[in-house]
Structures are given as C-alpha cells and as structure tokens.
XYZ file of N, CA and C in Angstrom:
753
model
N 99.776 120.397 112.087
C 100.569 121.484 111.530
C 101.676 120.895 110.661
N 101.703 121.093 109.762
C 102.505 120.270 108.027
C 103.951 122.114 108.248
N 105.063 121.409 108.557
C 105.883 122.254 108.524
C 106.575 122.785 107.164
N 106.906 124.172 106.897
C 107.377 124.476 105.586
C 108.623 124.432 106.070
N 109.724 123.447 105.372
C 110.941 123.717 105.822
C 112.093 124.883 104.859
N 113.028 125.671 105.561
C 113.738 126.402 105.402
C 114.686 126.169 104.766
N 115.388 127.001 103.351
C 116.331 126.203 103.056
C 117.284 125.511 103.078
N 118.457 125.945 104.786
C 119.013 125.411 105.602
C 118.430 123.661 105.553
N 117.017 123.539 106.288
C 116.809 122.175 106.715
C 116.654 121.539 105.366
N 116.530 122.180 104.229
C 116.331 121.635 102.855
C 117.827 120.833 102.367
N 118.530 121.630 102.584
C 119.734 121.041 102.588
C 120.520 119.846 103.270
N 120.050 120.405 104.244
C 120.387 119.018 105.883
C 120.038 118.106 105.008
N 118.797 118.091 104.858
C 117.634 116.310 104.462
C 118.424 116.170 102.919
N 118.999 117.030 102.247
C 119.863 116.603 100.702
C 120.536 115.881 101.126
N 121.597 116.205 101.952
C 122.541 115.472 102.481
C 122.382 113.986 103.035
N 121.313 113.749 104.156
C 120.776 112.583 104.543
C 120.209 112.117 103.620
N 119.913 112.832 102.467
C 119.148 111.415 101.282
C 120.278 111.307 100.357
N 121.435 111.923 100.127
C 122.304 111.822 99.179
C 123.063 110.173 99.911
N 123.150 110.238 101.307
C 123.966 109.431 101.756
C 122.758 108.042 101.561
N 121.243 107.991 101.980
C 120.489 106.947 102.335
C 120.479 106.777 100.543
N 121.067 107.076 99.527
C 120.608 106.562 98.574
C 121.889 105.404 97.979
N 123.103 105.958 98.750
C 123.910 105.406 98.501
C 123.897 104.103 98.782
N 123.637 103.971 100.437
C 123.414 102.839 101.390
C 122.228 101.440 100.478
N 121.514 102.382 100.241
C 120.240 101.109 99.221
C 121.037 100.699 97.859
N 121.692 101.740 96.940
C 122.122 101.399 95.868
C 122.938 100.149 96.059
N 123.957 100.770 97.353
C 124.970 99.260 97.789
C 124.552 98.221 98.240
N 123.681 98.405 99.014
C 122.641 96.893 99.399
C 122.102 96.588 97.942
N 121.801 96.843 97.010
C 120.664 96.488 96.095
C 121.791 94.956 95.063
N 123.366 95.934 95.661
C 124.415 95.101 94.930
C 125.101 93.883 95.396
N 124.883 93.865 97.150
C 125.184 93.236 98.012
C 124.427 91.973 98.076
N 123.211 92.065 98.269
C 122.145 91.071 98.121
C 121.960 89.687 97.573
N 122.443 88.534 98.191
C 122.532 87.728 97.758
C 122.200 85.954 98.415
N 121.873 85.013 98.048
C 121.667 83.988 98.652
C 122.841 83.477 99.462
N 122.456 83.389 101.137
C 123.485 82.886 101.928
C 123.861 83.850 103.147
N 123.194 84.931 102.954
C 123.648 86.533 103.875
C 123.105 86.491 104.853
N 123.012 86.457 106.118
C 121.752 86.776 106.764
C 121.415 88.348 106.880
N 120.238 88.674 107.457
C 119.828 90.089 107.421
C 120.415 90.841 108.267
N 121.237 90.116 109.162
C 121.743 90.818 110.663
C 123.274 91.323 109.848
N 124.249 90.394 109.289
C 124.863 91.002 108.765
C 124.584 92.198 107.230
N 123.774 92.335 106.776
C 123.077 93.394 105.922
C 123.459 94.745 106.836
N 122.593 94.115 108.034
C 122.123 95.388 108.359
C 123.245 96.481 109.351
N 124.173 95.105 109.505
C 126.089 95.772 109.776
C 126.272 96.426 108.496
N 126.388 95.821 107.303
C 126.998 96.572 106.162
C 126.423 97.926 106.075
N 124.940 97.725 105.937
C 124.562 99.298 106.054
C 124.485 99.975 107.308
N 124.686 100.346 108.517
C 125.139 100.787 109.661
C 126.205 101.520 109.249
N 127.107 100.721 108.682
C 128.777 100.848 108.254
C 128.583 101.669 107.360
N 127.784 102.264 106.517
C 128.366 102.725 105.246
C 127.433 104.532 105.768
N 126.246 104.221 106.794
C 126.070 105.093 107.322
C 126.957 105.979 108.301
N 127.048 105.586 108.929
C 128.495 106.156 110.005
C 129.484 106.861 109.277
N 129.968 106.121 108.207
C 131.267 106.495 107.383
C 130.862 107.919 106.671
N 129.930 107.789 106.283
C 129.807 108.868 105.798
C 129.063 110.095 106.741
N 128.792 110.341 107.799
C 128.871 111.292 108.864
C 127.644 111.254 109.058
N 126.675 110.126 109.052
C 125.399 110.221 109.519
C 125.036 109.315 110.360
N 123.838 109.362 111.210
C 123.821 108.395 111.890
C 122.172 107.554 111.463
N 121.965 106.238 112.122
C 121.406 105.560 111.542
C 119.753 106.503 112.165
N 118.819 106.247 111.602
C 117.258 107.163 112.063
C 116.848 105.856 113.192
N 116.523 104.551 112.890
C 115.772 104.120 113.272
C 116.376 102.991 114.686
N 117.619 103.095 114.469
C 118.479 102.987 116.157
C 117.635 102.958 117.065
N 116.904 102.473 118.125
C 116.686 102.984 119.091
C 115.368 103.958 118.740
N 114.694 103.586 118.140
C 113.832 104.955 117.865
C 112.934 103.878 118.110
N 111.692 104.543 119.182
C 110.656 103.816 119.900
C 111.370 102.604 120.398
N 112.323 102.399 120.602
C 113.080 100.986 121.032
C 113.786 99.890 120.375
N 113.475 100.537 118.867
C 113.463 99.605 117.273
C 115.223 99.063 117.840
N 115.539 98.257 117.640
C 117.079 97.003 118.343
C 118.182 97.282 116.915
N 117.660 97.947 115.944
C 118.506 98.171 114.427
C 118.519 99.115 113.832
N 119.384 99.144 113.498
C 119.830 100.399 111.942
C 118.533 100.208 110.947
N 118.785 99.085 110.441
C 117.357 99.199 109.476
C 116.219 98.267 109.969
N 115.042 98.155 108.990
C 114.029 97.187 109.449
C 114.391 96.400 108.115
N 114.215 95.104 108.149
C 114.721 93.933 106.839
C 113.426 93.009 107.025
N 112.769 93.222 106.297
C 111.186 92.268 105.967
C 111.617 91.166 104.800
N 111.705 90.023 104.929
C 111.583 89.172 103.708
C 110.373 87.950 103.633
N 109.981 88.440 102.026
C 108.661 87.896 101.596
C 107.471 88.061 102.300
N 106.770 87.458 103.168
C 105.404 88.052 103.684
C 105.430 89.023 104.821
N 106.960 89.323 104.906
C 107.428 90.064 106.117
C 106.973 91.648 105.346
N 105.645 92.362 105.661
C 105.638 93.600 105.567
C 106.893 94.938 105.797
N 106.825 94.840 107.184
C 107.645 95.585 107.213
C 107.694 95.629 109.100
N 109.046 96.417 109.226
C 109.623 96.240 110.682
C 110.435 95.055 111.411
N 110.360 94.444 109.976
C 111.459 93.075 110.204
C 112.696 93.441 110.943
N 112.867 92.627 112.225
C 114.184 93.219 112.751
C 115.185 92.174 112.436
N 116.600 92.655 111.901
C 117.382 92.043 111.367
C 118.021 90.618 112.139
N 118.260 89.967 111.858
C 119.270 88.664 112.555
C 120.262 88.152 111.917
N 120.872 87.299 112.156
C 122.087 86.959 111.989
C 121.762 84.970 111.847
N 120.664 85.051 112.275
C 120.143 83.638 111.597
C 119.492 83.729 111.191
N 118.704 84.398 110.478
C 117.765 84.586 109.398
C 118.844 84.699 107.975
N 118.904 83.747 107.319
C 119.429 83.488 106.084
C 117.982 83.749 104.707
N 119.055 84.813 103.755
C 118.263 84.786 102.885
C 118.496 83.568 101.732
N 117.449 83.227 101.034
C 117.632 82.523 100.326
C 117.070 82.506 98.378
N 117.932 81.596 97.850
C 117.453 82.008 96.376
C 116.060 82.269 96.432
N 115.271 83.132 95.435
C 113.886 83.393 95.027
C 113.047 84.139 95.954
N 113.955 84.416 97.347
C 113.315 85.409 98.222
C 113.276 87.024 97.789
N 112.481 87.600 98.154
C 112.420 88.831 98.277
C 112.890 89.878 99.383
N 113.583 91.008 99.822
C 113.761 91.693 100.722
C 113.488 92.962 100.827
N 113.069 93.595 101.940
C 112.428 94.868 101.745
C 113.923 95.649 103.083
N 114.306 96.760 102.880
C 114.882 97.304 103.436
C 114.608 98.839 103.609
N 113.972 98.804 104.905
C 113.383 100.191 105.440
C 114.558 101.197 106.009
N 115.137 102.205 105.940
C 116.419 102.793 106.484
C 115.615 104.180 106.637
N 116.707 104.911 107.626
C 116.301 106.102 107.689
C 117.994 106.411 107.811
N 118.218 107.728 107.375
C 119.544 108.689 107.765
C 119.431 110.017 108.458
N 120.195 109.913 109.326
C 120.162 111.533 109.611
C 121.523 112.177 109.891
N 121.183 113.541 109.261
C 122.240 114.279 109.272
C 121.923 115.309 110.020
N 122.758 115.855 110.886
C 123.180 117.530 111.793
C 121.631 117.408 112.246
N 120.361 116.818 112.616
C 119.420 116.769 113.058
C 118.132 116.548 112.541
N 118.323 116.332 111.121
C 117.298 116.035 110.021
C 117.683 114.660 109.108
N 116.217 114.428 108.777
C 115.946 113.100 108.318
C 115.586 112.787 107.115
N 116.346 111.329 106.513
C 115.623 111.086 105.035
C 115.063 109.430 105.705
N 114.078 108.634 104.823
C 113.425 108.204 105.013
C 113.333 107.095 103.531
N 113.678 105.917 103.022
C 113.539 105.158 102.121
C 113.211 103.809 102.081
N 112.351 103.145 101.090
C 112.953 101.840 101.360
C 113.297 101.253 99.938
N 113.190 100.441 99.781
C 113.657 99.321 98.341
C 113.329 98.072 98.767
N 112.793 97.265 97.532
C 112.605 95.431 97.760
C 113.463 95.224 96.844
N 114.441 94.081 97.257
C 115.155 93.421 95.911
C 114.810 92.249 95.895
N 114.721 91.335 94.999
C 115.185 89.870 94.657
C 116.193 89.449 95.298
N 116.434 88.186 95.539
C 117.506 87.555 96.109
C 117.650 86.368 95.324
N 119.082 86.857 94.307
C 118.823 85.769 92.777
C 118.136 85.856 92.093
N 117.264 85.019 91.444
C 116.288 84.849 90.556
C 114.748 84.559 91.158
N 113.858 84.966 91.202
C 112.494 85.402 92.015
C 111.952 85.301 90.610
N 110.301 84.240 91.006
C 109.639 84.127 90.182
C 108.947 85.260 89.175
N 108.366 85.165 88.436
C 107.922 86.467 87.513
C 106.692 87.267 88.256
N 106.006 86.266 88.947
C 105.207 86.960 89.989
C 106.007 87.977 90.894
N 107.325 87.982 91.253
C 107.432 88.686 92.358
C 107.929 89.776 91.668
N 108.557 89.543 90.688
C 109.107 90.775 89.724
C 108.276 91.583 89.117
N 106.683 91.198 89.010
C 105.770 92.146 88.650
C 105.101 93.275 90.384
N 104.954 91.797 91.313
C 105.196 92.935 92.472
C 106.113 93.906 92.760
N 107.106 93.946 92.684
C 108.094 94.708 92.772
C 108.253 95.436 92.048
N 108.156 95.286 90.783
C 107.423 96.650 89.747
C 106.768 97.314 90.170
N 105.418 96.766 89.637
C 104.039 97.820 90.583
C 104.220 98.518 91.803
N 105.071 98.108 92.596
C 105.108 98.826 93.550
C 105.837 100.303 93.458
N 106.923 99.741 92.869
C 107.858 101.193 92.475
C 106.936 102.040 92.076
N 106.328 101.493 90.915
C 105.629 102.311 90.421
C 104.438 103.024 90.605
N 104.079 102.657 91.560
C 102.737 103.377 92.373
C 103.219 104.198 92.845
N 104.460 104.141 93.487
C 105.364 105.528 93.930
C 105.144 106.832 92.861
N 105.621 106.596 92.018
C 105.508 107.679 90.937
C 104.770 107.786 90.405
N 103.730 107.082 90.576
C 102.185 107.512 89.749
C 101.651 108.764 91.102
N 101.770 108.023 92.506
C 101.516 109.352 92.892
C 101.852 110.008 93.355
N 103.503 110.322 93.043
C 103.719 111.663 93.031
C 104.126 112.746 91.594
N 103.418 111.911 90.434
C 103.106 112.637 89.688
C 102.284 114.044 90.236
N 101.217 113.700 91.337
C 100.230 115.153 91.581
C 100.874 115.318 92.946
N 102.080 115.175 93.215
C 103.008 115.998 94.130
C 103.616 117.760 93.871
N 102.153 118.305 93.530
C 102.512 119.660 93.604
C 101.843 120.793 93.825
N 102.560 121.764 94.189
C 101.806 123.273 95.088
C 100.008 123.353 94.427
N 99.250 123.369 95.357
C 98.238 123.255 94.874
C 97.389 122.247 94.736
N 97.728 121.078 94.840
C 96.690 120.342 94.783
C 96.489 119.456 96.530
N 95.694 118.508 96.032
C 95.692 118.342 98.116
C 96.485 116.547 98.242
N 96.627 116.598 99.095
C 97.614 115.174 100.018
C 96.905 113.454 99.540
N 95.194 113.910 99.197
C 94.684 112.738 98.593
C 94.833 112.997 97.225
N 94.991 113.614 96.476
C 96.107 113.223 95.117
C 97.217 112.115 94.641
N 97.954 112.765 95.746
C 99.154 111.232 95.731
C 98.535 110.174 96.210
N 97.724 110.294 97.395
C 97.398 109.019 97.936
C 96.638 108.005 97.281
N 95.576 109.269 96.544
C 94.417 108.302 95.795
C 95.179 107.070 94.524
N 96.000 107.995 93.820
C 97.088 108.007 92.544
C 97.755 106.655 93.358
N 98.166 106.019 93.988
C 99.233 105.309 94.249
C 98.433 104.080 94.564
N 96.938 103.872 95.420
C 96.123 103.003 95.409
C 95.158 102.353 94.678
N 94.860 103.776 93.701
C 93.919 103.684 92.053
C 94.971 102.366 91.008
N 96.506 103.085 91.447
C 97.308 102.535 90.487
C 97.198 100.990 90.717
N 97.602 100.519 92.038
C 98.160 99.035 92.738
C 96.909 98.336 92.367
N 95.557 99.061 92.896
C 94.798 98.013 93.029
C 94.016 97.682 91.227
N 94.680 98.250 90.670
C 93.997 98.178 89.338
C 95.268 97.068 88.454
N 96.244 97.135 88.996
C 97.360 95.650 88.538
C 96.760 94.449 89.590
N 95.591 94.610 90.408
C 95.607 93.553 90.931
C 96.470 93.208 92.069
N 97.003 94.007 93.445
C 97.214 94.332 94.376
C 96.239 94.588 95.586
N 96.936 94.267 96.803
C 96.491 94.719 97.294
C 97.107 96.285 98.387
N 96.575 97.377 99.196
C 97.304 98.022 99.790
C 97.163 98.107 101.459
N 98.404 98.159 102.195
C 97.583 98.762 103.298
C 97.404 99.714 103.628
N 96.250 99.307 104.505
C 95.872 100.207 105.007
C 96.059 100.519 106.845
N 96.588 99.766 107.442
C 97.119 99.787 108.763
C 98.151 100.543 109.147
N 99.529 100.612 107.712
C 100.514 101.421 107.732
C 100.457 102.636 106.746
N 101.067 103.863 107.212
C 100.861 104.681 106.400
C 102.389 105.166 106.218
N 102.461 106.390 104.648
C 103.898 107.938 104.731
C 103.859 108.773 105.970
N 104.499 109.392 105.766
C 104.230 110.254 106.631
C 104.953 111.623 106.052
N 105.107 112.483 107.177
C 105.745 113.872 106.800
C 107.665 113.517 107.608
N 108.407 114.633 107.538
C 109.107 113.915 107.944
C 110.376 115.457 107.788
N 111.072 115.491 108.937
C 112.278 116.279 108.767
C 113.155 116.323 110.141
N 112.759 117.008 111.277
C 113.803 117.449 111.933
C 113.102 115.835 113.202
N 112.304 115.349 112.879
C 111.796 114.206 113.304
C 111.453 113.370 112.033
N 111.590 112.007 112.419
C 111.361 110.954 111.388
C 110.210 110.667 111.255
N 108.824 110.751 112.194
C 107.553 110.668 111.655
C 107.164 112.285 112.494
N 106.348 112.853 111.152
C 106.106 114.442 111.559
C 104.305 114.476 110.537
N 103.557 115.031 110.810
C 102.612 115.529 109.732
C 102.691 115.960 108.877
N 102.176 115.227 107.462
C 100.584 114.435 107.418
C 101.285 113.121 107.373
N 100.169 112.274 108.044
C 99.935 111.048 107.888
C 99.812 110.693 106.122
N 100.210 109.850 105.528
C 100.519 110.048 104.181
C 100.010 108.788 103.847
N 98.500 108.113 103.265
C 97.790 107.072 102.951
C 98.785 106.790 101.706
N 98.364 105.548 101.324
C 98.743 105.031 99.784
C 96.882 104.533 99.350
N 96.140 104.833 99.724
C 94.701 104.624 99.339
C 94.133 105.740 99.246
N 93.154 105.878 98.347
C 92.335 106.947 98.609
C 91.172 107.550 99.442
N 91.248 108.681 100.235
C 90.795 108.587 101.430
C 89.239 109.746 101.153
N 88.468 109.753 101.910
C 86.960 109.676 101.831
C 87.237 111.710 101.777
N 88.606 112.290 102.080
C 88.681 113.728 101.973
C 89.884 114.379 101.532
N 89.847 115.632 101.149
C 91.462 115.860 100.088
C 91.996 116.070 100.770
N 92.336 116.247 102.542
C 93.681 116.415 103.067
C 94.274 117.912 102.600
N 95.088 118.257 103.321
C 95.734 119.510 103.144
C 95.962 119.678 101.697
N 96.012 121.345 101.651
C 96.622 121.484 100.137
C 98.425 121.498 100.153
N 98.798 121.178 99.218
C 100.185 121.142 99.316
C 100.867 122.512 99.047
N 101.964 122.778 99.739
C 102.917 123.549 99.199
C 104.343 123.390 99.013
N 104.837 124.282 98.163
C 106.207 124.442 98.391
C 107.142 123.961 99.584
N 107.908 123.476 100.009
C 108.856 123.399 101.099
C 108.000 121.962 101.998
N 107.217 121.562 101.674
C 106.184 121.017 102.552
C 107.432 119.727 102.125
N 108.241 118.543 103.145
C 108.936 117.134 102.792
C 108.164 116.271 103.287
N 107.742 115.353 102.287
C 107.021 114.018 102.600
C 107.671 112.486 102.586
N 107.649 111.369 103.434
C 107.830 110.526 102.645
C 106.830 109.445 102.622
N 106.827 109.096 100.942
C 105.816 108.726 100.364
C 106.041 107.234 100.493
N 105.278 105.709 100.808
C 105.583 104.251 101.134
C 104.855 104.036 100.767
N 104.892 103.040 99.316
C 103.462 102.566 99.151
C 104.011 100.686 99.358
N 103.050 100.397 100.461
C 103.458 98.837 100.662
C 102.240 98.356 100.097
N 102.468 96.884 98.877
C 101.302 96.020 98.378
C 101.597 95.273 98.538
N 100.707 94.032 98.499
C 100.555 92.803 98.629
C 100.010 91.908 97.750
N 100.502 90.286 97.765
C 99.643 89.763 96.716
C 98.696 89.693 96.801
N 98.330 89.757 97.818
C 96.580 89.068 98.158
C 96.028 90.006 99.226
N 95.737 89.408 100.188
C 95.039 90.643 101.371
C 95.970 91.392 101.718
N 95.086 92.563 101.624
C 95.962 93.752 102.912
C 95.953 93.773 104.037
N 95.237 92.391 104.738
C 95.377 92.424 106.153
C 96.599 91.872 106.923
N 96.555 92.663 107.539
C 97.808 91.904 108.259
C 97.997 91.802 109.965
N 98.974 91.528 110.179
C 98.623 91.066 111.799
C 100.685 91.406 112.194
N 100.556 91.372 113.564
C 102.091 91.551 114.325
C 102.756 90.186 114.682
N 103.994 90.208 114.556
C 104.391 88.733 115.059
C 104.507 88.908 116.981
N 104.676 88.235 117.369
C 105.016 88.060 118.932
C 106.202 88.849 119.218
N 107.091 89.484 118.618
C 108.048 90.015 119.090
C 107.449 91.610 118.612
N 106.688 92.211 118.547
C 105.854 93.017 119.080
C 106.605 94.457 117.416
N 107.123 93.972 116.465
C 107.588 94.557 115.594
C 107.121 94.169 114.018
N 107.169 93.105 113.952
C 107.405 92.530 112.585
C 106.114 92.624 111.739
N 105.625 93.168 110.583
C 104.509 92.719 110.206
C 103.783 91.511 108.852
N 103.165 91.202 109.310
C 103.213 90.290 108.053
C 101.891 90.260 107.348
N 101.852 89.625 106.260
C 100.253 89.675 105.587
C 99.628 88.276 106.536
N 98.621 88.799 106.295
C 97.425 87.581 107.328
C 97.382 86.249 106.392
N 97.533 86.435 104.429
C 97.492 85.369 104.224
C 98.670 84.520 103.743
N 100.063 84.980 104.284
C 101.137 84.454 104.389
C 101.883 84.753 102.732
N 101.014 85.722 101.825
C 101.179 86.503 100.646
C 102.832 87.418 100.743
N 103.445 87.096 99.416
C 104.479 88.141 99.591
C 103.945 89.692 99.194
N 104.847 90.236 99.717
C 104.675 91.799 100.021
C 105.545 92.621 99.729
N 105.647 93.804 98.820
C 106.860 94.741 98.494
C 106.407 96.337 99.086
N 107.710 96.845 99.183
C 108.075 98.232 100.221
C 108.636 99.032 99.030
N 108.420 100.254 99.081
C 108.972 101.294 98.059
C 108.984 102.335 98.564
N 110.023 103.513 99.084
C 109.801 104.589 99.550
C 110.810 106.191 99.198
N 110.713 107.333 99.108
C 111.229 107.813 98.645
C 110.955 109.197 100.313
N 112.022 109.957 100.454
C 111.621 111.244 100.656
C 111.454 112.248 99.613
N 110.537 113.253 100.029
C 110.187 114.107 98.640
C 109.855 115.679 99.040
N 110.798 116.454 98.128
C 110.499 118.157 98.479
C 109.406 118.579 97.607
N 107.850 119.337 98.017
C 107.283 119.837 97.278
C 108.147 120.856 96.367
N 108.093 121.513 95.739
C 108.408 122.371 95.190
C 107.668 123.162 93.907
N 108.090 124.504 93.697
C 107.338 125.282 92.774
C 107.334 124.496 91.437
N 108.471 124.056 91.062
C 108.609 122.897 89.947
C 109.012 121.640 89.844
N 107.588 121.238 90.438
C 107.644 119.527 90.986
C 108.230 118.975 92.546
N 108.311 117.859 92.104
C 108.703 116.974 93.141
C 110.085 117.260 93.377
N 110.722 116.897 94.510
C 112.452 116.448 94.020
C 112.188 115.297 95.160
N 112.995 114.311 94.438
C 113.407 113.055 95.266
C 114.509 113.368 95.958
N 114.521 113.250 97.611
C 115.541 113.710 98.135
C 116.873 112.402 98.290
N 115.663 111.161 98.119
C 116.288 109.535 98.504
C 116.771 109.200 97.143
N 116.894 109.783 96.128
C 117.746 109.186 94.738
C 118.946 109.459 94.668
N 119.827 109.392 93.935
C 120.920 109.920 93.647
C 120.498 110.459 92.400
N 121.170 111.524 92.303
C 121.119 112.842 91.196
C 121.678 112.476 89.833
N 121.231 112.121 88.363
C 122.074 111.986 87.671
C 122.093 110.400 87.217
C-alpha cells in the first residue's frame, strides 16, 4: 500500500528536506583531507539538532550514527569513526536522513576529498545524473519502472555498474515505507504513480561489479571487487506538475 500523503505531511517532509539539504550543502564544504568520518558525522548531528530536527538513522534498526559515511569501495552503511581518516583523492558518500514533528527526508551526496582522479569525477557525475534521468518519468501516470528502468538504462550505458542488492524506497511518516524503489529495470511496471505519492530515489554505481558483500561488523557494504562506488539520493513529491525535490534547496 504506496501512501498518498496529505498536505500537512507534505509540509512536515519540506521542512525535513529544507533542513537535510542544508546539512549536505555544509558537509559538501567541510570535506577535506585529515577529518575523520566520526567527527563529520558530529558536525552534521550538530547542524541537525540546531535546527529542530532530529537525526532519522540514530538508532534505527540499531544503526550506532546520525549518518552512514562510506568512503571509496565503501557502498554504503559505513558507520562513522573517529579513526577512519579521510584522505587526499578519496571519495565520500554521506547517507543522512532528517526528521521533523514525525516525518522524514531521506538524501545522500558523494564528494571528493581534494583532488580525485578524473575517473572518480566521471563516477560521481553519472551518478547524479542517473538520478535525474529517472526522475525525468517521475509523473502521475506513468508506472515506478519508469524511473527505475531510466536510472539503470542511463549508468549502465556510461559503463557502470548498478546494484542490485540495495534499493529507494517510499518514505514519510517512516523512513523505509512502500515501493521498494529499483535503480534497474525490472521484468514489470510496478505501480502507477500518483500525485502525493513521496519517494526516495538512490541510485548507487560502481566501477566495476555490482556485487557486493557485508563487512564483519554486520553494516558496511562494499563492492566484491574492491571498485570505488558513488551514492546519490534525493526525496521526491509526485505531483500534478512534476517532480519536486524535497532534499534540494529552493532557488
């Protein structure tokens, strides 16, 4: 059951993405060789709180952090430390969630750390951009493998790879809600979309295989062939005219 949310909860989740967009913009500025991820993931904690929200992924299934911090073959669910130092030419992926008065936004971002080879800067492109290729067909009327197909057609045609182990999801008064939200294209069209319907859309690629495997601390994921990997995520309101990004800032 894909919930139509009300304009009340439409608002809530503005709010939690007005604030989670802030939090990435400031990390995106913060980011630098010498940091570790544990203090990152204080700075953004901090900038969540301050502004009257609390962190999504706290404690959620047991997760030990505010955010998840993946660097380079680290997929995603990287849990932050305080000896984990980033370093020049690395990459970082920062998974966050916000919530406000009981509703949720949902984002992530990869940055560079310094100067990162031209390879990683074309990953990190493509990735963004598979985002918005599919939610170009993010609208009333068409069905859920639209975006999905659109975002895996895109990656794997720059020569990517996607997974397929992790998926989007739906997302509001809970942080994972229905549909399950592929970045591949799937063998059926999935619900039709409507109006009010909030998704958030993750398309994670890789250089090389999409397989991947868990580290021993029962969180972290990584590619199987030790390949770097970029995270891109947005929450998103169907609507009668288009998409709206709830995780951008406006303007």
């Amino acid at each position: 059951m894909i919930e139509i949310k009300s304009k009340r909860e439409i608002e809530l989740m503005r709010e939690a993405g007005k604030v989670l967009a802030e939090v990435h913009e400031k990390l995106g500025e913060k980011v630098a060789p010498g940091l570790s991820t544990g203090e990152l993931n204080d700075y953004a904690e901090g900038i969540i709180r301050k502004a009257g929200c609390t962190p999504s992924f706290l404690h959620l299934y047991d997760f030990p952090a505010a955010c998840c911090i993946s660097v380079n073959e680290e997929v995603i669910h990287g849990i932050p430390d305080r000896h984990r130092i980033l370093k020049e030419g690395d990459i970082v992926s920062f998974d966050i969630g916000t919530c406000y008065h009981g509703y949720h936004s949902d984002a992530a971002r990869t940055w560079p750390v310094g100067q990162c080879t031209e390879e990683a800067k074309r990953l990190l492109k493509v990735c963004e951009e598979s985002f918005w290729k599919g939610i170009e067909n993010a609208v009333p009327g068409n069905h859920l493998n639209d975006i999905c197909g659109a975002i895996g057609d895109y990656a794997n045609s720059m020569g990517f790879g996607v997974l397929e182990d992790y998926v989007g999801h739906g997302i509001g008064h809970e942080v994972h809600m229905d549909p399950e939200v592929p970045n591949f294209r799937m063998k059926r069209k999935g619900p039709r979309l409507q109006a009010g319907m909030t998704l958030a859309v993750e398309p994670m690629i890789t250089e090389g295989t999409k397989e991947v495997r868990v580290l021993d601390n029962d969180w972290t994921v990584v590619t199987l062939d030790g390949k770097l990997s970029a995270h891109y995520e947005n929450t998103i309101l169907i609507t009668d005219n288009g998409p709206e990004v709830l995780s951008l800032r406006k303007g």
